[in-house]
Coordinates of C-alpha atoms in Angstrom, one line a residue:
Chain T
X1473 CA -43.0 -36.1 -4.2
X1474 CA -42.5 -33.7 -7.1
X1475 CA -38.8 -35.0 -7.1
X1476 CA -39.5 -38.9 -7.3
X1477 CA -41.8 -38.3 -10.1
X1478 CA -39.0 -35.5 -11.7
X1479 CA -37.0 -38.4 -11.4
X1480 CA -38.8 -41.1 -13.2
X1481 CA -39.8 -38.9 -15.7
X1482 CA -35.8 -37.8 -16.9
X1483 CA -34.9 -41.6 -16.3
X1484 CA -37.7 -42.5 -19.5
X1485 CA -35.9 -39.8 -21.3
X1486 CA -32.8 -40.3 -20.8
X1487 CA -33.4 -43.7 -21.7
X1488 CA -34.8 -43.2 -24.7
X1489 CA -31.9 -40.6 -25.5
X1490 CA -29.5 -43.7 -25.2
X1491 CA -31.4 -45.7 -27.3
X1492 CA -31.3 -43.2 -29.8
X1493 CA -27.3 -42.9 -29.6
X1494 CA -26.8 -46.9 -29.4
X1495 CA -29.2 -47.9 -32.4
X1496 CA -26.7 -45.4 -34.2
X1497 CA -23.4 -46.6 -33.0
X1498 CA -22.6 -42.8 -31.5
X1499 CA -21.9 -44.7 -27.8
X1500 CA -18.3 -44.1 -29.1
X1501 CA -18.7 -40.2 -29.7
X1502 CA -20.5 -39.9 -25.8
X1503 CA -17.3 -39.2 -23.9
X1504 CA -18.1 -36.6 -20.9
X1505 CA -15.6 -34.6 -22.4
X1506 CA -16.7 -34.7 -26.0
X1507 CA -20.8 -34.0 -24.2
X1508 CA -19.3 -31.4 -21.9
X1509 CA -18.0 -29.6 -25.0
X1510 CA -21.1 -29.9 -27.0
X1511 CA -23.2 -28.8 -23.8
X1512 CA -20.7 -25.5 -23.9
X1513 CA -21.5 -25.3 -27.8
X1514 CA -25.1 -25.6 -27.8
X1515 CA -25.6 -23.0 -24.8
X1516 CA -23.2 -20.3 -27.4
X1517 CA -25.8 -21.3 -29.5
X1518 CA -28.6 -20.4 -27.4
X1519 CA -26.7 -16.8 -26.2
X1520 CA -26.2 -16.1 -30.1
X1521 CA -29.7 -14.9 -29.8
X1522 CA -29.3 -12.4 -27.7
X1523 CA -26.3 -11.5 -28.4
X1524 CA -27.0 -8.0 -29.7
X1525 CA -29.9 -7.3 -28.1
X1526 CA -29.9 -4.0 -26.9
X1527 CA -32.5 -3.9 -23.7
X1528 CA -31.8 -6.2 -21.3
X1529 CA -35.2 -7.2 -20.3
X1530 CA -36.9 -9.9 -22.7
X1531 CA -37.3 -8.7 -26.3
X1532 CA -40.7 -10.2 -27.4
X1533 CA -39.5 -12.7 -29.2
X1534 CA -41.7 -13.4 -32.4
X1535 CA -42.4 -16.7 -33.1
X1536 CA -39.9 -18.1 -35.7
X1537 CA -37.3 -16.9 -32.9
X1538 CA -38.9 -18.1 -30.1
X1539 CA -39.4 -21.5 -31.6
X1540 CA -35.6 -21.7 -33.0
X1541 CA -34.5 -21.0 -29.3
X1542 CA -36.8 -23.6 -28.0
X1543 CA -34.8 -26.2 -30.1
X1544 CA -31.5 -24.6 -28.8
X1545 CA -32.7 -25.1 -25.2
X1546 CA -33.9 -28.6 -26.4
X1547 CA -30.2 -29.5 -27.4
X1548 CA -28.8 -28.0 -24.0
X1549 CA -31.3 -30.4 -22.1
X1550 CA -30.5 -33.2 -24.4
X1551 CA -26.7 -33.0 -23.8
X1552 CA -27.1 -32.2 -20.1
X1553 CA -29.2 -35.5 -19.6
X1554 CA -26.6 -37.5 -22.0
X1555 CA -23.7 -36.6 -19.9
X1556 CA -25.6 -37.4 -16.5
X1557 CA -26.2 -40.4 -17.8
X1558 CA -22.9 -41.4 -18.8
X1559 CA -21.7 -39.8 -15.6
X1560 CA -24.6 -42.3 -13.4
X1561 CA -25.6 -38.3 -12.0
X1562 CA -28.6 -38.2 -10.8
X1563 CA -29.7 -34.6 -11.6
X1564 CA -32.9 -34.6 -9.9
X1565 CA -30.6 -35.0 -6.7
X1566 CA -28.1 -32.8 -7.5
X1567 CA -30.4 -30.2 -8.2
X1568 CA -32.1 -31.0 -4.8
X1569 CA -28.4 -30.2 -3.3
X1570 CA -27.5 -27.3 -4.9
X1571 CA -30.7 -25.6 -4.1
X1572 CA -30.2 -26.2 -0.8
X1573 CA -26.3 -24.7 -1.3
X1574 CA -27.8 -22.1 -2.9
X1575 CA -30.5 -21.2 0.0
X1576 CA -27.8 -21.4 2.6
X1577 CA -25.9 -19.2 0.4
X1578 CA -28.4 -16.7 -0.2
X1579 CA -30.3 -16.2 2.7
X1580 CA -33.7 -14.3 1.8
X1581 CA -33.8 -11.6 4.1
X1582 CA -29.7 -10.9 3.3
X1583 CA -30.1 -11.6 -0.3
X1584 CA -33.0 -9.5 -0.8
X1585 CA -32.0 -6.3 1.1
X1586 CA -28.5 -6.5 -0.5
X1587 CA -28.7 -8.4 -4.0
X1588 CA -25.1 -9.5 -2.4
X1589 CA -24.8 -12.3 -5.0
X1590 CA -24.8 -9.6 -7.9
X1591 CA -23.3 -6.7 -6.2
X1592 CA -20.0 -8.4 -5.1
X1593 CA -19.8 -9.2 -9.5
Chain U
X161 CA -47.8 -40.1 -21.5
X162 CA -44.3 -39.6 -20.3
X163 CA -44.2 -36.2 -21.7
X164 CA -46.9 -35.2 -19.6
X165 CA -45.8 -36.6 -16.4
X166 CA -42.2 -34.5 -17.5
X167 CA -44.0 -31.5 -17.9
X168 CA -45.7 -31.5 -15.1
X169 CA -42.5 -32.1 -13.0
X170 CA -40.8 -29.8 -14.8
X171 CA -43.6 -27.0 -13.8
X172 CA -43.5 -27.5 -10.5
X173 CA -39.7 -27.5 -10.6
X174 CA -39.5 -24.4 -12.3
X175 CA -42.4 -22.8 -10.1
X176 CA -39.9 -23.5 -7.3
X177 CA -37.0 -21.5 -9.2
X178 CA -39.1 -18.8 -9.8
X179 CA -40.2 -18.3 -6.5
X180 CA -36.4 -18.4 -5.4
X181 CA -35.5 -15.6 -7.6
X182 CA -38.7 -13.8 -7.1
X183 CA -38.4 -13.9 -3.0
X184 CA -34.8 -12.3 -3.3
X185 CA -35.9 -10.0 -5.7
X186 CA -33.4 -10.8 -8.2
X187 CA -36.1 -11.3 -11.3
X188 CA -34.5 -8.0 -12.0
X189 CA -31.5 -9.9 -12.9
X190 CA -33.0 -12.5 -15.0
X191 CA -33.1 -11.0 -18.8
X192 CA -32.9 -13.9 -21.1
X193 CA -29.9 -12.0 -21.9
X194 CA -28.5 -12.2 -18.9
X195 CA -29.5 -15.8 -18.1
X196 CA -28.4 -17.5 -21.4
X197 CA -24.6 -16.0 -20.5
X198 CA -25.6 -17.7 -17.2
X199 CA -26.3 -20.6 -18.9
X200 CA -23.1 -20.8 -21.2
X201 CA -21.1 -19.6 -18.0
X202 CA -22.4 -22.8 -16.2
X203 CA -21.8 -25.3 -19.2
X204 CA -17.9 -23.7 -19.1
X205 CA -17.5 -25.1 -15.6
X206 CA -18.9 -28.2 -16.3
X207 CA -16.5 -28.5 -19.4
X208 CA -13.3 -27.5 -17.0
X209 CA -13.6 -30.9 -15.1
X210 CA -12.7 -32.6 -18.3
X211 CA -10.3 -30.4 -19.9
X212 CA -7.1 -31.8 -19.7
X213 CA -8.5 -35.3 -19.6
X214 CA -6.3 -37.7 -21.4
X215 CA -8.4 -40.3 -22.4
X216 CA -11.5 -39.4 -24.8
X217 CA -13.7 -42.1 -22.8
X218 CA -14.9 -41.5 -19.0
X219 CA -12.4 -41.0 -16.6
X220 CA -13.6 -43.1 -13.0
X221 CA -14.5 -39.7 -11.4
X222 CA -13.9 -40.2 -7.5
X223 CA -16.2 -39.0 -5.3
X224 CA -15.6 -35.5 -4.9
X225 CA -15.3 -35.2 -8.6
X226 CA -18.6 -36.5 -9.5
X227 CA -20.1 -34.7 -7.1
X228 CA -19.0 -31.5 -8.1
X229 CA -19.7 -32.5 -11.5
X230 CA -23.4 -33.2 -10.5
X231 CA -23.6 -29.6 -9.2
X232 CA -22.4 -28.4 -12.1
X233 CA -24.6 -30.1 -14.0
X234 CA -27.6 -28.7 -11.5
X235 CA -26.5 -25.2 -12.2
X236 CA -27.2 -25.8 -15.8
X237 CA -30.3 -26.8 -15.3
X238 CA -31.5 -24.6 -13.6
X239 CA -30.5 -21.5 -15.9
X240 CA -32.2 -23.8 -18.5
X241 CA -35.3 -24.0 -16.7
X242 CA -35.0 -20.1 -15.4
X243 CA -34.4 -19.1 -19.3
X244 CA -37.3 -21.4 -20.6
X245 CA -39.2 -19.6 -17.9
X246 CA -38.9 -16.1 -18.7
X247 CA -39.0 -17.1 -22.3
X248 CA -42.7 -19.1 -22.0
X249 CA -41.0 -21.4 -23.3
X250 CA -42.3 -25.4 -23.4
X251 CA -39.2 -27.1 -22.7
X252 CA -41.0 -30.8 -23.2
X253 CA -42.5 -30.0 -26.5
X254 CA -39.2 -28.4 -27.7
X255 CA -37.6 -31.5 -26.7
X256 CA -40.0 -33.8 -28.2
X257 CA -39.7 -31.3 -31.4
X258 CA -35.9 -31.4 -31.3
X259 CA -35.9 -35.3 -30.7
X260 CA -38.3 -35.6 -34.3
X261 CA -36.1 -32.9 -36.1
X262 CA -33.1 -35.6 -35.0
X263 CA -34.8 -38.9 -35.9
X264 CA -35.7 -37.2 -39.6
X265 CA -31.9 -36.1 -39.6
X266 CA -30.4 -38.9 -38.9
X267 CA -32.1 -42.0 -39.5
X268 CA -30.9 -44.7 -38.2
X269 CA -29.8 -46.5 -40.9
X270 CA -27.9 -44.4 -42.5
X271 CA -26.4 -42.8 -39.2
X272 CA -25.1 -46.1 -37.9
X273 CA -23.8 -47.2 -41.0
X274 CA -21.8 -43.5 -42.0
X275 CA -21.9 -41.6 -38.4
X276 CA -22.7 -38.8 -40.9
X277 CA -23.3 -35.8 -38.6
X278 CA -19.6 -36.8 -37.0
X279 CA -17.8 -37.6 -40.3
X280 CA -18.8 -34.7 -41.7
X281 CA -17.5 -33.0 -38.4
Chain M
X840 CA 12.1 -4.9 -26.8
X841 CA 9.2 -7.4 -28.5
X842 CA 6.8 -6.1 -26.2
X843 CA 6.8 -2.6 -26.9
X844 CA 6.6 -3.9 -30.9
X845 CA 4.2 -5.9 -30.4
X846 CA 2.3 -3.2 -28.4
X847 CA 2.5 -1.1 -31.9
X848 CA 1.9 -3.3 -33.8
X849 CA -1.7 -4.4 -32.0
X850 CA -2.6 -0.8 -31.2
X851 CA -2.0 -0.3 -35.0
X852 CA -4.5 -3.3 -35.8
X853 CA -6.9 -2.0 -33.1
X854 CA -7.3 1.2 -34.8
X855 CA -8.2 -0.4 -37.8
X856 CA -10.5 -2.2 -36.4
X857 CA -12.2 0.4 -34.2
X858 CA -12.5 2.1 -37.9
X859 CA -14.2 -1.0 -39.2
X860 CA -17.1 -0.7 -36.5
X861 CA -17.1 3.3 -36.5
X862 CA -17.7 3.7 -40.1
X863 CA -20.4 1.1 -40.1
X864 CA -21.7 2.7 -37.0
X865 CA -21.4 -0.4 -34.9
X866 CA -20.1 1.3 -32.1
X867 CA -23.2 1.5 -30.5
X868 CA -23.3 -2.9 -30.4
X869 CA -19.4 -3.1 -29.2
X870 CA -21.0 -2.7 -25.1
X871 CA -17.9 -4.5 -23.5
X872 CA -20.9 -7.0 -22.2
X873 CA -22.1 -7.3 -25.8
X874 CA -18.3 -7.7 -27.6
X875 CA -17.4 -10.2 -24.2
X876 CA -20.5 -12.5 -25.7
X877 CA -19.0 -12.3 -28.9
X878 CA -16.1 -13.9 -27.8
X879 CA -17.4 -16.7 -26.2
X880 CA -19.8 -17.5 -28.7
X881 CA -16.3 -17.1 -31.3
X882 CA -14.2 -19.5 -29.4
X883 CA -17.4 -21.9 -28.8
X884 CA -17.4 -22.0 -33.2
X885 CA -13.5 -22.5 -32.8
X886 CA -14.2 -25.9 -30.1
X887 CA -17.0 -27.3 -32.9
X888 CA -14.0 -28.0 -35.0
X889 CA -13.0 -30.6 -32.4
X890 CA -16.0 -31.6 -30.6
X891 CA -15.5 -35.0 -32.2
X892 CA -11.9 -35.6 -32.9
X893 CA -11.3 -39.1 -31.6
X894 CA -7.7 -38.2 -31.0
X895 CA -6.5 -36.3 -28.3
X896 CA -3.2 -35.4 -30.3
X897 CA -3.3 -32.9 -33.2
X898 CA -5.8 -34.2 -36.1
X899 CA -4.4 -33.9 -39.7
X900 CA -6.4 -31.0 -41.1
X901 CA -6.8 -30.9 -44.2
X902 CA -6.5 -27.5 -46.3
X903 CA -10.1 -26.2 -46.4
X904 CA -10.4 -27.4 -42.5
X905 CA -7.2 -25.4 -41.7
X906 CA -8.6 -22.4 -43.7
X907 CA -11.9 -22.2 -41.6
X908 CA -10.4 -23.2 -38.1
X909 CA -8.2 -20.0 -39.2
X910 CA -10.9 -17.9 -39.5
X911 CA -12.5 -18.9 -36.5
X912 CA -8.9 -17.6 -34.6
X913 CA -9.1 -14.7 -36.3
X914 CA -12.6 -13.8 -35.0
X915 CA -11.9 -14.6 -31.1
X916 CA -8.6 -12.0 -32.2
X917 CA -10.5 -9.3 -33.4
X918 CA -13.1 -9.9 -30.4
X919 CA -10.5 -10.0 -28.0
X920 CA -8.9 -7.0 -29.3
X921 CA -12.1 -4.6 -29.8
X922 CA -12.7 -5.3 -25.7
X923 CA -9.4 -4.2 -24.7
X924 CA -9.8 -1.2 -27.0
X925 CA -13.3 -0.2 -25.5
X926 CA -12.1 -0.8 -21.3
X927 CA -9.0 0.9 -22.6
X928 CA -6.5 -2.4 -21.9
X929 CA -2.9 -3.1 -22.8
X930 CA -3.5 -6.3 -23.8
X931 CA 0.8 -6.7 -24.0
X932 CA 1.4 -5.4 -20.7
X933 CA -1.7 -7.8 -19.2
X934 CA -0.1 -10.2 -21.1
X935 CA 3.3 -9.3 -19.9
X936 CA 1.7 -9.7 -16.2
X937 CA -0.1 -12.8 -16.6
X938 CA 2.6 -14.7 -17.8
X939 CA 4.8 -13.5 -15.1
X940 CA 1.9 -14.8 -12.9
X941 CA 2.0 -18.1 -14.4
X942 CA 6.0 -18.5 -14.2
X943 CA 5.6 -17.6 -10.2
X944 CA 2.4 -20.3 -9.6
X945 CA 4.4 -23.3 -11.9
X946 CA 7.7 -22.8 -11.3
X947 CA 9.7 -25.1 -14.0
X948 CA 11.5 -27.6 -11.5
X949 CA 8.0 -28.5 -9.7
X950 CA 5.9 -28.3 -12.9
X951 CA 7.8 -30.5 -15.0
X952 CA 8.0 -32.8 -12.2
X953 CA 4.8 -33.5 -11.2
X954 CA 2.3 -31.2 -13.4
X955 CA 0.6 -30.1 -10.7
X956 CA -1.6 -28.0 -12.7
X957 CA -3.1 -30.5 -14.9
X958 CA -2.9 -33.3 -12.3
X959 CA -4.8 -31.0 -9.6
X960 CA -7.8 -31.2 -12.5
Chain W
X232 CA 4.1 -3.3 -43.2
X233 CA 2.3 -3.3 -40.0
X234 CA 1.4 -7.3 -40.8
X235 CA 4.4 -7.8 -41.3
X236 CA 5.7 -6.1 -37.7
X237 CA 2.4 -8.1 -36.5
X238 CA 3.6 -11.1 -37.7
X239 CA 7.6 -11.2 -36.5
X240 CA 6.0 -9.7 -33.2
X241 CA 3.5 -12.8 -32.5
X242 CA 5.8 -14.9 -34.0
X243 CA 8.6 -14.2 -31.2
X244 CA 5.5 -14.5 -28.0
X245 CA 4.6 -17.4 -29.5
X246 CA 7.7 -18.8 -29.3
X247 CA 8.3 -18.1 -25.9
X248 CA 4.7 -19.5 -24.8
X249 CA 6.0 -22.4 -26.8
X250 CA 9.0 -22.7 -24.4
X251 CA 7.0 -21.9 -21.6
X252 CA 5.0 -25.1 -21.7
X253 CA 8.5 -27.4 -23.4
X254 CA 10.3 -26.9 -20.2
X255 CA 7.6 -27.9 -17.9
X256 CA 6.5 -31.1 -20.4
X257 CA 3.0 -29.5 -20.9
X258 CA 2.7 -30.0 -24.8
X259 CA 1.5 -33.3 -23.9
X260 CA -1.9 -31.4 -22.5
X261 CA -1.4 -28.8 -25.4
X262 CA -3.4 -30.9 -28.3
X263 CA -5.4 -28.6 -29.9
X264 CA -8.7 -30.4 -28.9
X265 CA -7.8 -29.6 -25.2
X266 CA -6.7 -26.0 -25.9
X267 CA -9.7 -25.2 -27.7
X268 CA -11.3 -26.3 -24.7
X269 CA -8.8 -23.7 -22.7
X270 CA -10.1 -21.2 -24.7
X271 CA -13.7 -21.3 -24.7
X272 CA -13.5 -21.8 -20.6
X273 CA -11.3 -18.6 -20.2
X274 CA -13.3 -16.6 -22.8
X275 CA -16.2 -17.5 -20.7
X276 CA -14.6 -16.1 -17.4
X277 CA -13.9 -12.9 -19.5
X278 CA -18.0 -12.8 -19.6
X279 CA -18.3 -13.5 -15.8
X280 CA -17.3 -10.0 -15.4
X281 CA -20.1 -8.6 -17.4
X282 CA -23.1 -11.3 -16.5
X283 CA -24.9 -9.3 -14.1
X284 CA -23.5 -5.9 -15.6
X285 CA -27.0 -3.8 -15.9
X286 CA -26.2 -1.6 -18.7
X287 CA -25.1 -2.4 -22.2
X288 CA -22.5 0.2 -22.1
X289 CA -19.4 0.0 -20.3
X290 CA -19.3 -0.1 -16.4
X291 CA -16.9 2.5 -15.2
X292 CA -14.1 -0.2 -13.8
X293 CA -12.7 0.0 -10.9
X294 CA -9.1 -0.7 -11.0
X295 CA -9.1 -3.9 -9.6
X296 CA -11.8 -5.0 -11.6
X297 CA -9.7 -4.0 -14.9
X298 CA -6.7 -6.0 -13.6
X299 CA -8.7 -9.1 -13.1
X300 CA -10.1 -8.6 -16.9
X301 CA -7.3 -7.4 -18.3
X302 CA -5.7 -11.2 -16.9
X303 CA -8.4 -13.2 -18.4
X304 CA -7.7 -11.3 -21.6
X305 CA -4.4 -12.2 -21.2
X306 CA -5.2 -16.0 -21.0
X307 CA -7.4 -15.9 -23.8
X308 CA -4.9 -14.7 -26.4
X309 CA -2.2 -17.2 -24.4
X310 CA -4.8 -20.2 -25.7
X311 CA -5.6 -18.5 -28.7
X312 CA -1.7 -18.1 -30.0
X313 CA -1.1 -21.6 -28.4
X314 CA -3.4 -23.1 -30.4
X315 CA -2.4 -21.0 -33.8
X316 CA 1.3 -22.4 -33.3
X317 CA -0.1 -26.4 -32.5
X318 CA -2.4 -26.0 -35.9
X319 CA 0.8 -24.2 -37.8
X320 CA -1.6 -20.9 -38.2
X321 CA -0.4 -17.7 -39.0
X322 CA -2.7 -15.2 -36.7
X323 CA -2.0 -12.2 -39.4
X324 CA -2.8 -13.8 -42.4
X325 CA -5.8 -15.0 -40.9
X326 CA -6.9 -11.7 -39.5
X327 CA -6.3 -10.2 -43.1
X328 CA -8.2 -12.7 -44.8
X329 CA -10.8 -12.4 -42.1
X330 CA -11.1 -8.7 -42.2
X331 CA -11.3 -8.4 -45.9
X332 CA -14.2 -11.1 -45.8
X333 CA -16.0 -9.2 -43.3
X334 CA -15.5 -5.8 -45.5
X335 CA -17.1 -7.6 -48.6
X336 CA -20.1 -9.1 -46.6
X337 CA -20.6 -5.7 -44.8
X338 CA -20.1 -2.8 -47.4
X339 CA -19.7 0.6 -45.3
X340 CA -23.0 1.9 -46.8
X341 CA -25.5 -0.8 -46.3
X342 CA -24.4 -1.9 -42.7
X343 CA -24.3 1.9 -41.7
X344 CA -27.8 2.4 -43.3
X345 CA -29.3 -0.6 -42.1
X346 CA -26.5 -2.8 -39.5
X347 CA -27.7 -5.1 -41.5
X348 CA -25.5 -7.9 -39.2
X349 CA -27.3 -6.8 -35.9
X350 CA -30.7 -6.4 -37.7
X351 CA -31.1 -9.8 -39.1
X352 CA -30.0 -11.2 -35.2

């Protein structure tokens, strides 16, 4: 239920993400290759800010950061739902798949005793 | 109205997630350090399926293709939605943010008639 | 004969370079995690330059383009050579390896015939 | 002197990477968009090997583990002098130009005193 309405929600923006390229003539820049290399570029963007941090766990962000990765994040999403769309990918169904992969991979009782997913890197 | 039906999806999703990581214990792994290089690892593999793509528009992607694509595509997502997590993040109203900071960016009339932000690339 | 000038010649630069970060007392940032983010984020700044080329082939770039795309290089260099000083790498004999490697996976006859590696993606 | 030994010594890899991909009719693939790709999606598998790494500071490698690095190393400087020769870049000068840009903007005593560079991220 959560899924259909996950799905009708990313189809109104995604829509209106393609409205905003086609009212600006940038259909012509959406390739998947040229969105797959911005979606690589903005998520460098969003590891820039933690590039040098020195704990691993969460600095506390203050809010000027926090708010500048929030838009970093927002261009990730934005470029992930532009080259689903120009892909017809429905992502609410492939994330529904590769959950399922992943469960199947990672078994709780396995993947709990032996973190096997981390270890083996 | 939208925006409210996508965060609430978007919640539940990411309650899901957490739950996933939190069974298996592997919240230990998730520093926002560690999930953005997740995130820019993810965006990488989606990037290899075009790489040596000749032609700059959408290549018919059989089957298989897309559908490795579309996992692809779910693994970014859901480091997105794992980072935007640990980061108490709002991923809707940084996309409806980002989305404004575009519009006032690039308005339409002078976007279509220049394609500034890729001319000037 | 190259190799083993070329080994001198990088471990000469190298030095330098691990002089750069000592005397600034940088050490302490170049964590091999920390310096492999660097890279990444480097060569992701190099892509930018050709997120949006509409050509496939080789763009005319003009002088102050060529000058900053140069740059770019030259950070993913030093980047690539600071990690190989800090694991303690040959990057000439890995390099010496690898391409050995790739002459054993595409062997010339059935490369150039059919370009397996690039039609396989 | 050592630029120039730097020089003649990338100068004669290059070449032969240049007549590695001539006799199996790769430089069609080898358009600097597409190797730019190349070398953000190797530089990313450099990272792999550090995602999950728990400390900043080096992992003792195992051999293996070193090998495996050592060979993505050795692809990302295969992309990176690939994509200096396709753009007619000379590597040294650009390091040198590079280096002595990064000595004016990060003068011994104030990035020692402060590390200004890491601060300020």
């Amino acid at each position: 239920m959560n899924d259909e309405a996950l799905r009708q929600a990313l189809a109104t923006l995604a829509a209106e993400l393609a409205d905003f390229a086609r009212v600006r003539d940038w259909e012509q820049f959406h390739a998947p290759k040229n969105l797959a290399m911005s979606l690589a570029i903005e998520a460098a963007e969003v590891m820039e800010h933690f590039q040098w941090a020195a704990a691993e766990r969460s600095p506390a962000l203050d809010d000027e950061r926090r708010r500048a990765v929030a838009h970093e994040l927002a261009d990730v999403a934005i470029y992930l739902l532009r080259l689903a769309t120009v892909l017809d990918i429905d992502l609410t169904t492939a994330l529904r798949e590769k959950i399922a992969i992943n469960e199947a991979r990672y078994p709780v009782e396995r993947a709990r005793g032996r973190s096997a997913k981390y270890d083996e890197l």
